[in-house]
Short mmCIF file of C-alpha atoms in Angstrom, two decimals:
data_model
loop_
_atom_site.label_atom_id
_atom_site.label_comp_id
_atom_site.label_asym_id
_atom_site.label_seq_id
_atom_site.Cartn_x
_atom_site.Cartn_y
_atom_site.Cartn_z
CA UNK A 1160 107.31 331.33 36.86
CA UNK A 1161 110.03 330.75 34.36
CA UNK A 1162 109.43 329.24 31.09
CA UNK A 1163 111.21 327.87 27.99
CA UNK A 1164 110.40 328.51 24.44
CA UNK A 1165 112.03 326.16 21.67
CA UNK A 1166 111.11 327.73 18.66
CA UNK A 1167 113.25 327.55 15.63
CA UNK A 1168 111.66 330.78 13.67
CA UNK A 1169 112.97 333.50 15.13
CA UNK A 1170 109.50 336.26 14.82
CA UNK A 1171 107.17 333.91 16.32
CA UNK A 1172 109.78 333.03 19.04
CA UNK A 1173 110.42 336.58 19.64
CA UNK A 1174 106.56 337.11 19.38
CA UNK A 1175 106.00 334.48 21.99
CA UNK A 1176 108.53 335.73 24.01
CA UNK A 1177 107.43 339.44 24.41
CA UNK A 1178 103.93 338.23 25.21
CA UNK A 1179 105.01 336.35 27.91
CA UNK A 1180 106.92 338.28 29.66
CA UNK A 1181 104.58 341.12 29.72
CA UNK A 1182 102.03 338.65 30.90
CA UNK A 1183 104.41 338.79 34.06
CA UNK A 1184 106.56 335.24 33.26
CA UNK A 1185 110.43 335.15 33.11
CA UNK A 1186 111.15 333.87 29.35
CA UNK A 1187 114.47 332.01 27.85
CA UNK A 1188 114.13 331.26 24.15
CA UNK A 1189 116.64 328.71 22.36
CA UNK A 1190 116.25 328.29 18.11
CA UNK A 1191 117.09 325.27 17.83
CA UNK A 1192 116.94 321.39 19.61
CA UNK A 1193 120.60 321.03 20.86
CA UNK A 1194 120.46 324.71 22.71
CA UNK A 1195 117.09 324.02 23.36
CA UNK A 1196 117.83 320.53 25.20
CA UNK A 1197 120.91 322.08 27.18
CA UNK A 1198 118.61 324.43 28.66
CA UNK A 1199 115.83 322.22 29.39
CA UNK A 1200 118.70 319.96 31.30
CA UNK A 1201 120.49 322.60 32.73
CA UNK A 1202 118.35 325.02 35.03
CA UNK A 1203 115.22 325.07 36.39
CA UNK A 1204 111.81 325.94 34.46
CA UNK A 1205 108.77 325.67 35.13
CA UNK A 1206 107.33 324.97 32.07
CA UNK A 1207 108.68 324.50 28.36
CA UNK A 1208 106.61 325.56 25.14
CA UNK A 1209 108.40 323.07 22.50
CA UNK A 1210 107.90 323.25 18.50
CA UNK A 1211 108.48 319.80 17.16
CA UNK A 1212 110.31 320.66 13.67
CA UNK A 1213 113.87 322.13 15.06
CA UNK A 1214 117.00 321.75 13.44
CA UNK A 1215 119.83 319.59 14.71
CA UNK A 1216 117.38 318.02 17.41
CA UNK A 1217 113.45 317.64 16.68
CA UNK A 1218 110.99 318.23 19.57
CA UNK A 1219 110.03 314.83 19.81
CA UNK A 1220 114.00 313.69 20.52
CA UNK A 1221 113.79 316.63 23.43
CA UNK A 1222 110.98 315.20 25.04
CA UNK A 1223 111.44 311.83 25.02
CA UNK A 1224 114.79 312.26 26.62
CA UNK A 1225 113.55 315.08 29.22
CA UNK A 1226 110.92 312.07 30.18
CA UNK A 1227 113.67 309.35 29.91
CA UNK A 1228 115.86 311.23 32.48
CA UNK A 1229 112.61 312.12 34.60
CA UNK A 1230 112.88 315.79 34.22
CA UNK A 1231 108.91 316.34 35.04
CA UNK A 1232 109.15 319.93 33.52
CA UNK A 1233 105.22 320.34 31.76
CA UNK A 1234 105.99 320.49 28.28
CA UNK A 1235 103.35 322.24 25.41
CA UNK A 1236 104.26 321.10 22.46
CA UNK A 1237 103.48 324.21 19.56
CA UNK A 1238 103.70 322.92 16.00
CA UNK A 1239 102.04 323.08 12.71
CA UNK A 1240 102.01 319.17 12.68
CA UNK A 1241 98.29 318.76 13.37
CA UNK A 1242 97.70 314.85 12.72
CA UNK A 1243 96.34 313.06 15.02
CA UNK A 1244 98.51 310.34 14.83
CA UNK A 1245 100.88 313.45 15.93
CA UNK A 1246 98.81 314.53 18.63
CA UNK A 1247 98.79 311.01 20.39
CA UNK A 1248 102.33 310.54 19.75
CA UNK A 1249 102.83 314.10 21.79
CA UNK A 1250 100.93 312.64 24.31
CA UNK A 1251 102.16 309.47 24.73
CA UNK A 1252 106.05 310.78 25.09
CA UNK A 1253 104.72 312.88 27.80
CA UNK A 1254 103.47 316.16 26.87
CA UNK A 1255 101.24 317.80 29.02
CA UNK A 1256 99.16 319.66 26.18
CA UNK A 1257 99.12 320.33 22.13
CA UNK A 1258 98.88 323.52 20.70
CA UNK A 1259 98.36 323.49 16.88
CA UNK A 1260 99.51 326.42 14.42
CA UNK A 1261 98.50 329.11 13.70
CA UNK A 1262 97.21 329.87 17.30
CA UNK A 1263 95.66 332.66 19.16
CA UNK A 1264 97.64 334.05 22.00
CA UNK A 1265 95.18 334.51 24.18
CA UNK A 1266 94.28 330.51 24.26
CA UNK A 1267 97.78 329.66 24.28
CA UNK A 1268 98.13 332.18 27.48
CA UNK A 1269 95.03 330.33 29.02
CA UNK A 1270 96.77 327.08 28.62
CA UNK A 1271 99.36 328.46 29.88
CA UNK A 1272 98.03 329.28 32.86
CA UNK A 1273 96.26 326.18 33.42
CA UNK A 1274 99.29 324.36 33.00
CA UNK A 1275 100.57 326.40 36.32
CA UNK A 1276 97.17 325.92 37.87
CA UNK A 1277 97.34 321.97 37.84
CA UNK A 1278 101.09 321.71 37.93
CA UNK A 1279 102.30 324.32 40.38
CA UNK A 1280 105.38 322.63 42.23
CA UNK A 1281 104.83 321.19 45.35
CA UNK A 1282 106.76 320.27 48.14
CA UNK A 1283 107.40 316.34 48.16
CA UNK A 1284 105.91 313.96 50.53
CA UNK A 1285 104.96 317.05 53.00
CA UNK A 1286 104.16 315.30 56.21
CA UNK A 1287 103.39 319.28 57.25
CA UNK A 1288 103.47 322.33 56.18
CA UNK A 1289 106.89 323.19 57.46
CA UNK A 1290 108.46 319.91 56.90
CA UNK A 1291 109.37 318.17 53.54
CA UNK A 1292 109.79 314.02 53.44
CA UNK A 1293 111.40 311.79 51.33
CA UNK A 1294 111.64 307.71 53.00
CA UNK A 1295 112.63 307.91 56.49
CA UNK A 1296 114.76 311.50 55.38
CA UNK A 1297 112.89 314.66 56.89
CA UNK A 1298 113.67 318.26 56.72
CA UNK A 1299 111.96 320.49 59.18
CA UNK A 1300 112.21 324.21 56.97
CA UNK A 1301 111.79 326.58 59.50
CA UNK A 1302 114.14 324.95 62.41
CA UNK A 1303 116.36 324.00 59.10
CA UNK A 1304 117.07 320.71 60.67
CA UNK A 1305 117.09 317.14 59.26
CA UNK A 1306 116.80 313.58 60.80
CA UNK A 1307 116.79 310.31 59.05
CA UNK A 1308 115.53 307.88 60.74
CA UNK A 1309 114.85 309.49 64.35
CA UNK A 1310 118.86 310.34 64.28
CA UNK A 1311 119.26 314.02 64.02
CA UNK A 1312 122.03 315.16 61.31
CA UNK A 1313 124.22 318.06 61.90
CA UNK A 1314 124.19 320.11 58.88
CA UNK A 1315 126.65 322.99 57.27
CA UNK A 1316 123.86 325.73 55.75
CA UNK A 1317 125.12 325.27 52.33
CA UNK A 1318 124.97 321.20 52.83
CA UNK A 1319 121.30 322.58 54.34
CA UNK A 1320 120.33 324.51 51.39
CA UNK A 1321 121.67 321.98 48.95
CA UNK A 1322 119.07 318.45 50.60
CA UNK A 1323 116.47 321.16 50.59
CA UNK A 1324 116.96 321.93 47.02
CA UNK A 1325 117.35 317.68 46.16
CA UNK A 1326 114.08 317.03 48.36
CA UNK A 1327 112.09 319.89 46.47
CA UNK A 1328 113.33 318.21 43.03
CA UNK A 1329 112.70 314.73 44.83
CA UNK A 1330 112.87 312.71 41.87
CA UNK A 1331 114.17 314.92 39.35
CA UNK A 1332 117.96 315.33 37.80
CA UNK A 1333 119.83 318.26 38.96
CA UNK A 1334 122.72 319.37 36.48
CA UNK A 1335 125.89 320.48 38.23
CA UNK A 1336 124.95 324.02 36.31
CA UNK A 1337 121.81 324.28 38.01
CA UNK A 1338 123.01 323.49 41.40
CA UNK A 1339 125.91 326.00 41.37
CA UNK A 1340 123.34 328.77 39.88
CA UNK A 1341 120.97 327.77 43.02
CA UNK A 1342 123.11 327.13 45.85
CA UNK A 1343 126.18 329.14 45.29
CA UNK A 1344 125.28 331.47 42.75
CA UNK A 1345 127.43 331.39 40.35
CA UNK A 1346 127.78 330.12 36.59
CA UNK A 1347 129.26 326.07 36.65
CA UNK A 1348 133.24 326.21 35.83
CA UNK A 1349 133.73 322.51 34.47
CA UNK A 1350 137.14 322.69 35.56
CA UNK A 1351 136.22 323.00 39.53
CA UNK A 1352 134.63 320.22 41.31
CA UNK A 1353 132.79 322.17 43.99
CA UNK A 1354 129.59 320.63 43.39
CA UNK A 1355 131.09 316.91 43.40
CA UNK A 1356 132.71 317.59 46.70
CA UNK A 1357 129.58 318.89 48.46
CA UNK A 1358 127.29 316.09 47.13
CA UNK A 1359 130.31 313.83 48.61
CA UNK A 1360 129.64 315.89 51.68
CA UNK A 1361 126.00 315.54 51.70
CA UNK A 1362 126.26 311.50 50.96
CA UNK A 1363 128.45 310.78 54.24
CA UNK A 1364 125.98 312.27 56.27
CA UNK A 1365 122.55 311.59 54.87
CA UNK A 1366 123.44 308.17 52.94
CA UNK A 1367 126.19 306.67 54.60
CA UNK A 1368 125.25 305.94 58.07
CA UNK A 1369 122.17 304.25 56.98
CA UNK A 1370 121.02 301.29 54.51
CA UNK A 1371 119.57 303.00 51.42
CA UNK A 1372 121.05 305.23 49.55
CA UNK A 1373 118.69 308.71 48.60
CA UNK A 1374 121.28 310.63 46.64
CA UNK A 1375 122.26 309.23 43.36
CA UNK A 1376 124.28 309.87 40.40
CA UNK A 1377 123.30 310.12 37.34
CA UNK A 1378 126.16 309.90 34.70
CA UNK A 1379 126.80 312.73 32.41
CA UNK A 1380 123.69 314.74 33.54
CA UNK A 1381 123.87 315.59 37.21
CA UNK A 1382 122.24 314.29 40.81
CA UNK A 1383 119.02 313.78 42.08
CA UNK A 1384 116.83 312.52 45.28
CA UNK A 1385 115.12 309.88 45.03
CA UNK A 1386 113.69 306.69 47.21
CA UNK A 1387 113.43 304.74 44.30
CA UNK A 1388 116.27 305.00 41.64
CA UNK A 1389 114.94 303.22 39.08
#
């Protein structure tokens, strides 16, 4: 499991950070809201621990736009703002729990866990266990075949790997970053357009041919999979 820390003061970060990761979790830690959001918007975590008073971008800004671009990430806000006018507010941009300081590790590392337990990523729309579903679009994951439809689409393995990645995300916005860190591994160069081309690819076969679209763009942040883009 990989998680996020945004945590502007730099010995609890660090604090948070080393107990994590010897609690067996891989651990990024940004200081501040702007690296923080990049971060959050530009790979893949499973879960984000997010202190509300950050410089240049406060937690509640990060949230609200990781929930406005439907990036589901679970998101524990940690913050010495105990209201509970604060608390609701957390809740109501879409935090999935509250953590007040000071804090005891231990708890936090329980919530933590039960964070994973009830939000542990799931295959979307699994019509089996070796099949994943999105509208009429189905992957079968151990023939690594698709159809839409009934009509069987003939697939390159990298335009393979690249619908199973969208139809695991169903939903959520994939940076061109993330994509080129998954699929190709390698670190995005903004001057190539590698990812563009094989989404183009991807489109003609799986969107194309048939009357609603699954792939979509969304402008300055990335791609996603979705039957509903709304």
């Amino acid at each position: 499991m990989k998680i996020l820390i945004i945590e502007d003061e730099i010995k609890a970060g660090q604090y948070l950070q080393k107990g994590l990761t010897e609690s067996g979790y891989a651990v990024d830690l940004s200081h501040d809201g702007v690296d923080g959001l990049y971060h959050a918007t530009s790979a893949l975590y499973d879960l984000i621990i997010l202190d509300i008073m950050l410089p240049k971008l406060d937690g509640w800004q990060i949230l609200n736009t990781l929930r406005s671009s439907n990036i589901t990430t679970p998101v524990i806000m940690l913050t010495a703002k105990e209201q509970v006018d604060d608390r609701v507010k957390g809740f109501e941009l879409g935090a999935n729990d509250y953590v007040t300081k000071p804090y005891a590790f231990a708890e936090l590392l329980a919530r933590v866990k039960n964070i994973f337990r009830h939000h542990t990523p799931q295959p979307q729309v699994s019509s089996s266990p070796n099949s994943l579903k999105v509208a009429d679009l189905e992957l079968d994951v151990l023939k690594r075949t698709a159809t839409r439809g009934g009509t069987s689409i003939q697939l390159t393995a990298k335009e393979y790997l690249l619908l199973e990645l969208f139809m695991r995300k169903q939903g959520q916005v994939l940076s061109r970053t993330t994509i080129a860190s998954l699929i190709w591994d390698m670190n995005f160069d903004s001057d190539t357009n590698v990812i563009d081309v094989a989404v183009k690819r991807l489109r003609s076969k799986i969107d194309k041919p048939f009357d609603t679209p699954l792939i979509h763009t969304v402008r300055g942040m990335g791609y996603k999979l979705d039957e509903d883009d709304q």
